[in-house]
Coordinates of C-alpha atoms and ligand atoms in Angstrom, one line a residue:
M1 CA 0.1 0.1 -0.1
L2 CA 1.2 3.5 -0.7
Y3 CA 0.0 6.7 0.6
Q4 CA -0.3 10.2 -0.6
S5 CA -0.6 13.7 0.2
S6 CA -4.5 14.8 0.6
R7 CA -3.3 18.1 -1.1
G8 CA -2.0 16.6 -4.0
D9 CA 2.0 16.3 -4.1
S10 CA 3.0 13.7 -6.2
H11 CA 5.1 11.8 -3.8
Q12 CA 4.3 8.7 -2.9
A13 CA 5.2 6.5 0.2
A14 CA 5.2 3.0 1.7
S15 CA 3.5 3.3 5.1
A16 CA 6.7 3.0 7.1
E17 CA 7.9 6.7 4.9
A18 CA 4.1 7.8 6.0
I19 CA 4.4 7.0 9.6
K20 CA 8.0 8.7 10.5
R21 CA 7.2 11.9 8.6
G22 CA 3.7 11.9 10.0
I23 CA 2.6 14.8 7.5
A24 CA 3.4 14.8 4.3
P25 CA 5.7 17.2 2.7
D26 CA 3.0 19.9 1.6
G27 CA 1.4 20.2 4.4
G28 CA -1.6 17.6 3.4
L29 CA -2.0 14.3 5.4
F30 CA -1.5 11.0 4.3
V31 CA -4.0 9.1 2.7
P32 CA -4.2 5.5 1.6
T33 CA -4.1 5.4 -2.6
R34 CA -6.4 2.6 -3.0
R35 CA -9.8 1.2 -0.9
I36 CA -8.9 -2.4 1.0
S37 CA -11.9 -4.4 1.1
L38 CA -12.9 -7.2 3.0
T39 CA -15.4 -10.0 2.1
A40 CA -18.3 -11.4 3.8
D41 CA -16.4 -14.3 4.8
E42 CA -13.3 -12.4 6.1
I43 CA -15.6 -9.9 8.4
Y44 CA -17.6 -13.0 9.7
A45 CA -14.4 -14.9 10.6
L46 CA -13.4 -12.3 12.9
A47 CA -16.2 -13.7 15.2
K48 CA -13.8 -16.3 16.3
V49 CA -10.4 -14.9 16.9
D50 CA -9.5 -12.3 19.6
Y51 CA -8.3 -8.6 19.4
R52 CA -4.6 -9.0 18.6
E53 CA -5.3 -11.3 15.6
R54 CA -8.1 -9.0 14.6
A55 CA -5.7 -6.5 14.4
V56 CA -3.1 -8.3 12.4
R57 CA -5.6 -8.9 10.1
I58 CA -6.9 -5.5 9.9
L59 CA -3.5 -3.9 10.1
S60 CA -1.7 -6.1 7.2
P61 CA -2.9 -4.8 4.1
Y62 CA -2.5 -0.9 5.5
L63 CA 1.1 -1.8 6.4
S64 CA 2.4 -4.0 3.5
D65 CA 5.8 -3.2 3.9
F66 CA 5.8 -4.5 6.9
T67 CA 6.5 -8.3 7.5
T68 CA 3.6 -10.2 9.5
E69 CA 6.0 -10.5 12.2
E70 CA 7.0 -7.2 12.6
I71 CA 3.2 -6.0 12.8
W72 CA 2.4 -8.7 15.3
D73 CA 5.2 -7.9 17.3
C74 CA 3.8 -4.3 17.5
I75 CA 0.5 -5.6 18.4
Q76 CA 1.9 -8.1 21.3
S77 CA 3.8 -4.8 22.5
A78 CA 0.9 -3.0 22.6
Y79 CA -2.3 -5.1 23.5
N80 CA -1.2 -7.2 26.0
D81 CA -2.3 -7.8 30.0
R82 CA 0.1 -5.7 31.3
N83 CA -1.2 -2.6 29.7
F84 CA -4.8 -3.2 29.2
D85 CA -6.8 -4.5 32.2
H86 CA -9.6 -6.1 30.1
P87 CA -8.6 -9.5 28.4
A88 CA -10.9 -8.1 25.2
V89 CA -8.9 -4.9 25.0
A90 CA -12.1 -3.3 23.9
P91 CA -14.8 -4.7 25.2
L92 CA -18.6 -4.5 24.0
V93 CA -21.3 -4.0 27.0
E94 CA -24.7 -4.6 25.9
L95 CA -27.2 -1.9 27.6
E96 CA -30.0 -3.4 26.0
Q97 CA -31.2 -5.1 22.7
G98 CA -30.0 -2.8 20.2
L99 CA -27.5 -0.5 22.0
A100 CA -24.3 -1.6 23.0
V101 CA -21.3 0.3 24.7
L102 CA -17.5 -0.4 23.3
E103 CA -15.2 0.6 25.9
L104 CA -12.0 2.0 24.6
W105 CA -11.0 2.8 27.9
H106 CA -8.8 -0.2 29.4
G107 CA -5.3 1.2 28.8
P108 CA -3.0 2.9 31.0
T109 CA -4.3 6.1 30.7
C110 CA -8.2 5.4 30.8
A111 CA -8.8 6.9 27.6
F112 CA -9.1 6.0 24.3
K113 CA -6.2 7.6 23.0
D114 CA -4.3 4.7 24.3
M115 CA -6.0 2.3 21.6
A116 CA -3.7 4.2 19.3
L117 CA -0.8 5.3 21.4
Q118 CA 0.5 2.1 22.6
I119 CA 1.1 0.8 19.5
L120 CA 2.3 4.3 17.8
P121 CA 5.6 4.1 19.3
H122 CA 6.4 0.6 18.1
L123 CA 5.3 1.4 14.6
L124 CA 7.0 4.0 14.5
V125 CA 10.7 2.7 15.7
K126 CA 10.2 -0.2 13.0
S127 CA 9.3 2.6 10.3
M128 CA 13.0 4.4 11.2
I129 CA 14.6 0.8 11.2
K130 CA 13.1 0.5 7.5
T131 CA 13.7 3.4 6.1
G132 CA 17.4 3.3 7.4
E133 CA 16.7 5.9 9.4
D134 CA 19.6 5.9 12.2
A135 CA 18.8 9.0 14.4
G136 CA 16.7 8.6 17.5
I137 CA 13.3 10.0 17.7
L138 CA 12.8 12.8 19.9
I139 CA 8.8 13.4 20.6
L140 CA 7.5 16.5 21.5
V141 CA 4.3 17.2 22.8
A142 CA 2.2 20.2 24.1
T143 CA -0.9 18.8 26.2
S144 CA -4.2 20.2 27.5
G145 CA -4.2 16.8 29.5
D146 CA -5.2 13.5 28.0
T147 CA -2.6 13.3 25.0
G148 CA 0.5 14.1 26.8
K149 CA -0.4 11.0 29.6
A150 CA -1.4 8.7 26.7
A151 CA 1.8 9.6 24.7
L152 CA 4.1 8.9 27.8
E153 CA 2.9 5.5 28.4
G154 CA 3.0 4.7 24.9
F155 CA 6.6 5.8 24.4
K156 CA 8.3 5.2 28.2
D157 CA 11.5 2.9 27.8
V158 CA 10.7 2.3 24.0
P159 CA 14.3 1.8 22.6
R160 CA 15.3 4.7 20.2
T161 CA 12.7 7.1 21.3
A162 CA 12.7 9.7 24.3
I163 CA 9.5 12.1 25.0
N164 CA 9.2 15.5 26.2
V165 CA 5.9 16.7 27.2
F166 CA 4.9 19.8 28.0
Y167 CA 1.7 21.0 29.9
P168 CA 0.1 24.7 30.7
A169 CA 1.0 25.2 34.6
R170 CA -2.9 26.4 35.1
G171 CA -5.0 24.5 32.5
V172 CA -5.1 20.4 33.5
S173 CA -7.1 18.8 36.2
E174 CA -4.8 17.5 39.8
V175 CA -5.2 14.4 38.2
Q176 CA -4.1 14.6 35.1
K177 CA -1.2 16.4 36.6
M178 CA -0.6 13.7 39.3
Q179 CA -0.4 11.6 36.2
M180 CA 2.0 13.1 34.4
I181 CA 4.5 14.4 37.2
T182 CA 4.4 10.7 38.6
Q183 CA 5.7 9.4 35.0
E184 CA 8.6 6.6 35.5
G185 CA 10.4 5.5 32.3
H186 CA 14.1 6.4 31.3
N187 CA 13.5 8.3 28.3
V188 CA 11.0 10.5 29.7
G189 CA 10.4 14.6 30.5
V190 CA 7.5 16.4 31.6
V191 CA 7.9 20.0 32.2
A192 CA 5.6 22.8 33.1
V193 CA 5.1 26.0 31.6
Q194 CA 3.8 29.3 33.0
G195 CA 0.9 30.1 30.8
N196 CA -1.9 28.4 29.3
F197 CA -2.3 25.7 26.7
D198 CA -2.0 27.9 23.4
D199 CA 1.3 29.5 25.3
T200 CA 2.4 25.9 25.5
Q201 CA 1.2 24.5 22.3
N202 CA 2.8 27.8 20.4
G203 CA 6.4 27.1 22.4
V204 CA 6.4 23.3 20.9
K205 CA 5.3 24.8 17.5
D206 CA 8.2 27.2 17.4
I207 CA 10.4 24.3 18.6
F208 CA 9.7 22.6 15.8
G209 CA 9.8 25.3 13.5
S210 CA 13.3 26.2 14.8
Q211 CA 16.8 24.8 12.3
T212 CA 18.8 25.9 15.6
M213 CA 17.0 23.6 17.6
A214 CA 17.2 20.6 15.0
G215 CA 20.7 21.2 14.6
M216 CA 21.2 21.1 18.4
I217 CA 19.7 17.8 19.1
A218 CA 21.1 16.3 15.8
E219 CA 24.4 16.8 17.2
R220 CA 23.1 14.3 20.0
G221 CA 21.6 12.0 17.3
F222 CA 18.0 13.1 17.5
K223 CA 15.5 14.1 15.0
F224 CA 12.0 16.0 16.3
S225 CA 9.0 13.9 15.7
S226 CA 5.2 14.4 16.8
A227 CA 2.6 12.0 17.9
N228 CA -0.2 14.0 17.1
S229 CA -3.3 12.4 15.7
I230 CA -2.8 13.3 12.2
N231 CA 0.0 10.8 11.9
W232 CA -1.4 7.5 9.8
G233 CA 0.2 5.6 12.2
R234 CA -2.5 6.8 15.0
L235 CA -5.5 6.6 12.8
V236 CA -5.1 2.9 11.2
P237 CA -5.1 1.1 14.5
Q238 CA -8.2 2.6 15.1
I239 CA -9.9 1.2 12.4
V240 CA -9.3 -2.3 14.4
Y241 CA -12.1 -1.7 17.0
Y242 CA -15.2 -1.1 14.8
F243 CA -14.5 -4.3 13.2
S244 CA -14.2 -6.1 16.4
A245 CA -17.3 -4.0 18.0
Y246 CA -19.1 -6.0 14.8
A247 CA -17.4 -9.1 15.5
D248 CA -18.3 -9.2 18.9
L249 CA -21.9 -8.5 18.2
L250 CA -21.8 -11.7 15.6
A251 CA -20.2 -14.2 18.1
N252 CA -23.2 -12.9 21.2
G253 CA -25.7 -13.5 18.2
S254 CA -26.8 -9.8 18.6
I255 CA -26.8 -9.7 14.8
S256 CA -26.9 -11.6 11.9
P257 CA -23.9 -11.6 9.1
G258 CA -24.3 -8.9 6.7
Q259 CA -26.6 -6.8 9.2
A260 CA -26.3 -2.9 9.6
V261 CA -25.2 -1.0 12.7
N262 CA -24.9 2.5 13.5
F263 CA -22.0 3.7 15.2
V264 CA -22.1 6.9 17.6
V265 CA -18.9 8.6 18.4
P266 CA -18.4 11.4 20.3
T267 CA -15.8 13.5 18.1
G268 CA -13.5 16.6 18.6
N269 CA -10.7 16.5 16.0
F270 CA -12.6 13.6 13.8
G271 CA -9.8 11.3 14.0
N272 CA -11.9 8.2 15.8
I273 CA -15.0 8.6 13.5
L274 CA -12.8 8.7 10.3
A275 CA -11.5 5.3 11.4
G276 CA -15.0 4.3 11.5
Y277 CA -15.6 5.5 7.8
Y278 CA -12.4 3.9 6.3
A279 CA -13.8 0.2 8.3
R280 CA -17.2 1.2 6.2
E281 CA -15.5 1.7 3.3
M282 CA -13.6 -1.7 4.1
G283 CA -17.1 -3.3 3.6
L284 CA -17.8 -3.5 7.2
P285 CA -22.1 -3.0 7.4
V286 CA -21.9 0.3 8.4
Q287 CA -25.5 2.3 8.1
R288 CA -24.7 5.5 9.5
L289 CA -22.1 7.0 11.5
I290 CA -23.3 9.8 13.6
C291 CA -20.8 12.5 15.1
A292 CA -21.8 13.7 18.8
A293 CA -19.9 17.0 19.5
N294 CA -20.5 19.3 22.7
E295 CA -21.3 23.0 22.7
N296 CA -17.9 23.3 20.1
N297 CA -20.4 22.0 18.0
V298 CA -18.5 22.9 14.9
L299 CA -18.9 19.9 13.2
T300 CA -22.3 19.4 13.5
D301 CA -23.5 22.7 11.7
F302 CA -20.5 21.5 9.0
I303 CA -22.6 18.2 9.0
H304 CA -25.8 19.9 8.5
T305 CA -24.5 23.0 5.8
G306 CA -21.6 22.5 4.6
V307 CA -20.1 24.8 5.8
Y308 CA -17.0 24.9 8.2
D309 CA -16.9 27.9 10.3
R310 CA -13.9 28.0 13.2
V311 CA -15.1 31.7 14.0
R312 CA -16.9 31.4 16.9
N313 CA -16.6 31.3 20.6
F314 CA -14.3 28.7 22.3
K315 CA -16.2 26.8 24.6
T316 CA -15.1 25.2 28.1
T317 CA -17.0 22.3 28.6
I318 CA -17.4 19.2 31.4
S319 CA -16.1 16.8 28.0
P320 CA -12.8 18.9 27.5
S321 CA -11.0 16.1 25.1
M322 CA -13.7 17.3 22.8
D323 CA -13.3 21.2 23.1
I324 CA -11.7 21.6 19.5
L325 CA -12.5 24.1 17.2
I326 CA -10.2 22.5 14.5
S327 CA -10.9 18.9 13.5
S328 CA -7.8 17.8 11.4
N329 CA -9.0 14.5 10.2
L330 CA -12.0 16.0 8.1
E331 CA -9.5 16.7 5.6
R332 CA -9.3 13.0 4.8
L333 CA -12.6 12.7 4.8
L334 CA -13.0 15.3 2.1
F335 CA -10.3 14.1 -0.2
E336 CA -12.3 10.7 0.0
L337 CA -15.4 11.9 -0.8
T338 CA -14.5 14.3 -3.5
G339 CA -13.1 11.0 -5.3
H340 CA -9.3 12.6 -4.3
A341 CA -10.2 16.0 -5.5
A342 CA -6.5 17.4 -3.4
A343 CA -6.8 20.6 -5.3
R344 CA -10.3 21.2 -3.8
V345 CA -9.0 19.9 -0.8
R346 CA -6.0 22.4 -0.6
E347 CA -8.3 25.4 -1.0
W348 CA -10.8 24.6 1.7
M349 CA -7.5 24.1 4.0
S350 CA -6.3 27.7 2.5
L351 CA -9.3 29.1 3.2
L352 CA -9.6 27.6 6.4
K353 CA -6.1 28.8 7.5
R354 CA -6.8 32.5 5.9
Q355 CA -10.6 33.3 7.1
G356 CA -11.3 30.2 9.3
R357 CA -14.2 29.2 7.0
Y358 CA -14.9 27.3 4.2
A359 CA -18.3 25.6 2.5
V360 CA -18.0 22.6 0.3
D361 CA -20.1 22.4 -2.6
T362 CA -23.5 20.9 -2.9
E363 CA -22.6 17.1 -4.1
T364 CA -20.0 16.5 -1.1
R365 CA -22.4 18.0 1.3
E366 CA -24.8 15.7 0.3
K367 CA -22.5 12.8 0.2
V368 CA -21.8 13.9 3.8
Q369 CA -25.0 14.0 4.9
Q370 CA -26.1 10.3 3.1
L371 CA -22.9 8.9 5.3
F372 CA -23.1 10.9 8.7
W373 CA -26.0 12.2 11.4
S374 CA -24.7 14.9 13.4
D375 CA -26.4 16.9 17.1
F376 CA -24.5 18.0 20.2
A377 CA -25.2 18.1 23.8
S378 CA -24.7 20.8 26.2
D379 CA -23.2 20.1 29.6
D380 CA -26.9 20.0 31.5
E381 CA -28.2 17.6 28.8
T382 CA -24.5 15.8 29.5
V383 CA -25.3 15.8 32.8
H384 CA -28.9 14.2 33.2
C385 CA -27.5 11.7 30.5
I386 CA -24.7 10.1 32.9
R387 CA -27.9 9.8 35.6
E388 CA -30.4 8.7 33.5
T389 CA -28.0 6.0 32.1
H390 CA -27.5 5.0 35.7
R391 CA -30.7 4.7 36.5
R392 CA -31.6 3.0 33.6
Y393 CA -29.0 0.6 33.0
G394 CA -27.1 0.9 36.2
Y395 CA -23.8 1.7 34.4
V396 CA -21.9 4.5 34.7
V397 CA -20.5 6.7 32.2
D398 CA -17.9 9.5 31.5
T399 CA -18.9 12.8 30.4
H400 CA -17.7 12.2 26.8
T401 CA -19.4 8.8 26.4
A402 CA -22.7 10.7 28.4
V403 CA -22.3 13.1 24.5
G404 CA -22.5 10.2 22.5
L405 CA -25.8 8.6 24.6
H406 CA -27.6 11.7 24.5
V407 CA -27.1 12.1 20.7
Y408 CA -28.2 9.1 19.7
N409 CA -31.5 9.1 21.9
K410 CA -31.7 12.4 19.7
Y411 CA -31.1 10.4 16.6
R412 CA -33.6 7.5 17.5
S413 CA -36.1 10.4 18.0
A414 CA -35.5 12.3 15.0
T415 CA -35.5 9.5 12.6
G416 CA -37.0 6.3 14.5
D417 CA -34.4 4.3 13.0
D418 CA -33.7 1.3 15.6
T419 CA -30.8 -0.4 13.4
P420 CA -28.6 -1.9 16.2
A421 CA -26.6 1.0 17.2
V422 CA -22.8 0.6 18.8
V423 CA -21.6 3.7 20.8
L424 CA -18.1 4.4 21.5
S425 CA -17.0 5.3 25.0
T426 CA -14.0 7.1 25.1
A427 CA -12.9 7.3 28.9
S428 CA -13.8 5.8 31.9
P429 CA -15.6 7.5 34.8
F430 CA -12.8 8.1 36.9
K431 CA -10.7 9.5 34.8
F432 CA -13.4 12.6 34.8
N433 CA -14.4 11.6 38.2
A434 CA -15.5 15.2 39.6
S435 CA -17.9 16.0 36.9
V436 CA -19.4 12.2 37.0
A437 CA -19.9 12.4 40.6
K438 CA -21.5 15.7 40.7
A439 CA -24.0 14.1 38.6
L440 CA -24.4 10.8 40.3
L441 CA -24.7 12.3 43.5
G442 CA -25.5 15.7 43.6
A443 CA -23.1 18.8 44.4
H444 CA -23.6 18.6 48.3
E445 CA -21.8 15.2 48.2
T446 CA -19.1 16.4 46.2
L447 CA -18.7 19.7 47.6
G448 CA -15.1 20.4 49.4
K449 CA -13.4 16.7 48.2
T450 CA -10.3 16.7 46.2
E451 CA -10.4 14.7 42.7
F452 CA -8.6 12.0 44.8
E453 CA -10.9 11.5 47.1
L454 CA -13.9 11.7 44.6
L455 CA -12.2 8.7 42.7
Q456 CA -13.1 6.7 46.5
T457 CA -16.6 8.4 46.0
L458 CA -17.3 7.1 42.5
S459 CA -15.8 3.6 43.7
A460 CA -18.0 3.2 46.6
F461 CA -21.1 4.4 44.8
S462 CA -20.6 2.4 41.6
G463 CA -19.2 -0.8 42.9
M464 CA -16.6 -0.3 40.0
P465 CA -12.5 -0.6 41.4
I466 CA -10.7 2.6 40.4
P467 CA -8.9 1.3 37.6
R468 CA -5.0 0.8 38.0
G469 CA -3.2 3.8 36.4
L470 CA -5.4 6.0 38.5
Q471 CA -4.6 4.2 41.7
N472 CA -2.9 5.7 44.9
L473 CA -2.0 8.4 42.6
Q474 CA -1.2 11.0 45.4
N475 CA 1.1 8.6 47.2
R476 CA 3.2 8.3 44.4
P477 CA 6.7 10.0 44.1
V478 CA 6.6 13.2 41.9
L479 CA 9.4 12.6 39.4
H480 CA 8.9 15.7 37.6
E481 CA 9.3 19.4 39.2
K482 CA 10.3 21.3 36.7
V483 CA 8.6 24.5 35.8
V484 CA 9.7 27.0 33.1
E485 CA 8.3 30.2 31.4
R486 CA 7.6 30.3 27.6
E487 CA 10.6 31.2 26.9
Q488 CA 12.7 29.0 28.1
M489 CA 11.1 25.6 26.7
P490 CA 14.1 25.2 23.7
Q491 CA 16.6 25.8 26.7
S492 CA 14.7 22.8 28.4
V493 CA 14.5 20.7 25.8
I494 CA 18.3 20.5 25.2
S495 CA 18.8 20.4 28.9
F496 CA 16.7 17.1 28.7
V497 CA 18.6 15.9 25.4
H498 CA 21.4 16.0 27.5
K499 CA 20.5 14.3 30.4
L500 CA 19.5 11.8 28.2
T501 CA 22.8 11.5 26.3
G502 CA 24.7 11.4 29.5
E503 CA 26.2 14.7 30.5
Ligands
PLP1 C1 -9.6 12.4 22.1 C2 -11.1 12.1 22.7 C3 -11.8 12.4 22.0 C4 -12.0 13.1 20.6 O1 -11.8 12.0 19.6 P1 -11.1 12.9 18.2 O2 -10.6 11.4 17.6 O3 -10.4 13.7 18.5 O4 -12.5 13.1 17.4 C5 -13.3 12.0 22.7 N1 -13.5 11.5 24.3 C6 -12.3 11.5 24.6 C7 -12.1 11.1 26.0 C8 -10.6 11.5 24.3 O5 -9.7 11.7 24.8

């Protein structure tokens, strides 16, 4: 399989090069040059095998420059019982007939980013070796919380890689902060920046753009890379769990072979739901992809009108991992739906950059609307849905998953469609315990309690154990205490590299 840029650059890359580069030379996103299809029999056969075997079968055609042994190696390093606390890796829980929840949060950081970030480092290292790269990779991440920890867990102690994470000193939750500053691993660095997330992100962007910095770390044998969600190596592992959910429904006898299902996806950067689109292209019987947004509903508006307009107020919600106004992976969908019309995609992306807004043509809009349906949930609706889901099913969901369930209910009322549905659950309720505990127990029960106390409260209330990754967090040794000004970020990267290379 070869990959090309969504913006038309004529260079085609094998998967190893696409994963190593992350982004195409012209600033576009790498997309597969042809379509992979599974037969109905191949899909049916997935019902009889476990998650790892499902992963090999889905990943292999996309990573055709990897040997099967190399792919197995990556899969086993990622989806094992040291990293995931459930033998099914991504278990499916049926709430009632026709409605199931796919739990994507059994990895080390309790959120769905682990599904991709546990395997990406291994794919990346193999890609470096395959492309004859002899430098080590230094991953830089600016994080508002979730991604940084998931990337740290993914890259810790992976040979030939190192990772330096920056987070805003004001702007991550107590649990998120503790998760990061207690991070173990010989190749990790975590630094707080005096400022907000924008300052932190701009600081990282400046370092990526600096020739001087690149030269300085090259002297120590390193090259910069990023682990962000536009890397094909993060997207492709996500296709697996759509097939896995379908295979589990088949195995349970909940659906018959070939029967269509709907997937409901709490969406931010459009990466998760786009993997569902690729699964459908590969032959998975998906009728509708339901895009669930919070009040940052830029995608809902786009799906309704064909106009993408990021010029609006950013809202801080209780589902913070979906507080996004630029959904980068939408670019890949536009490339696919226009029949690879790279010139048009380039024009839209350029308008987005210059004016914050673009409108797709009628044909493209109609194609989007045939496949996708979208609505959003306010914070009040999200809280209500957490409470209702617990009352009806005795099942506790986090805020992001609740957005998905609420939008699914809206979909059912609006369309009457009773096709079996799978709601993707993107975080453990313990990860966003303050909002979840408040929704379930009321403000009077949670007022004045720390997030660490609320973990206990939620565990006692729900009867669920606190996940391994969040247990005993407040008592773990703090290993990363450094706080810098934004201007000191480059110097801090250099010190980190010196420390790694023994000076
Ligand atoms: C990242 C994230 C999302 C959004 O996923 P996208 O791929 O960016 O659409 C939703 N929920 C949680 C908990 C996340 O961490």
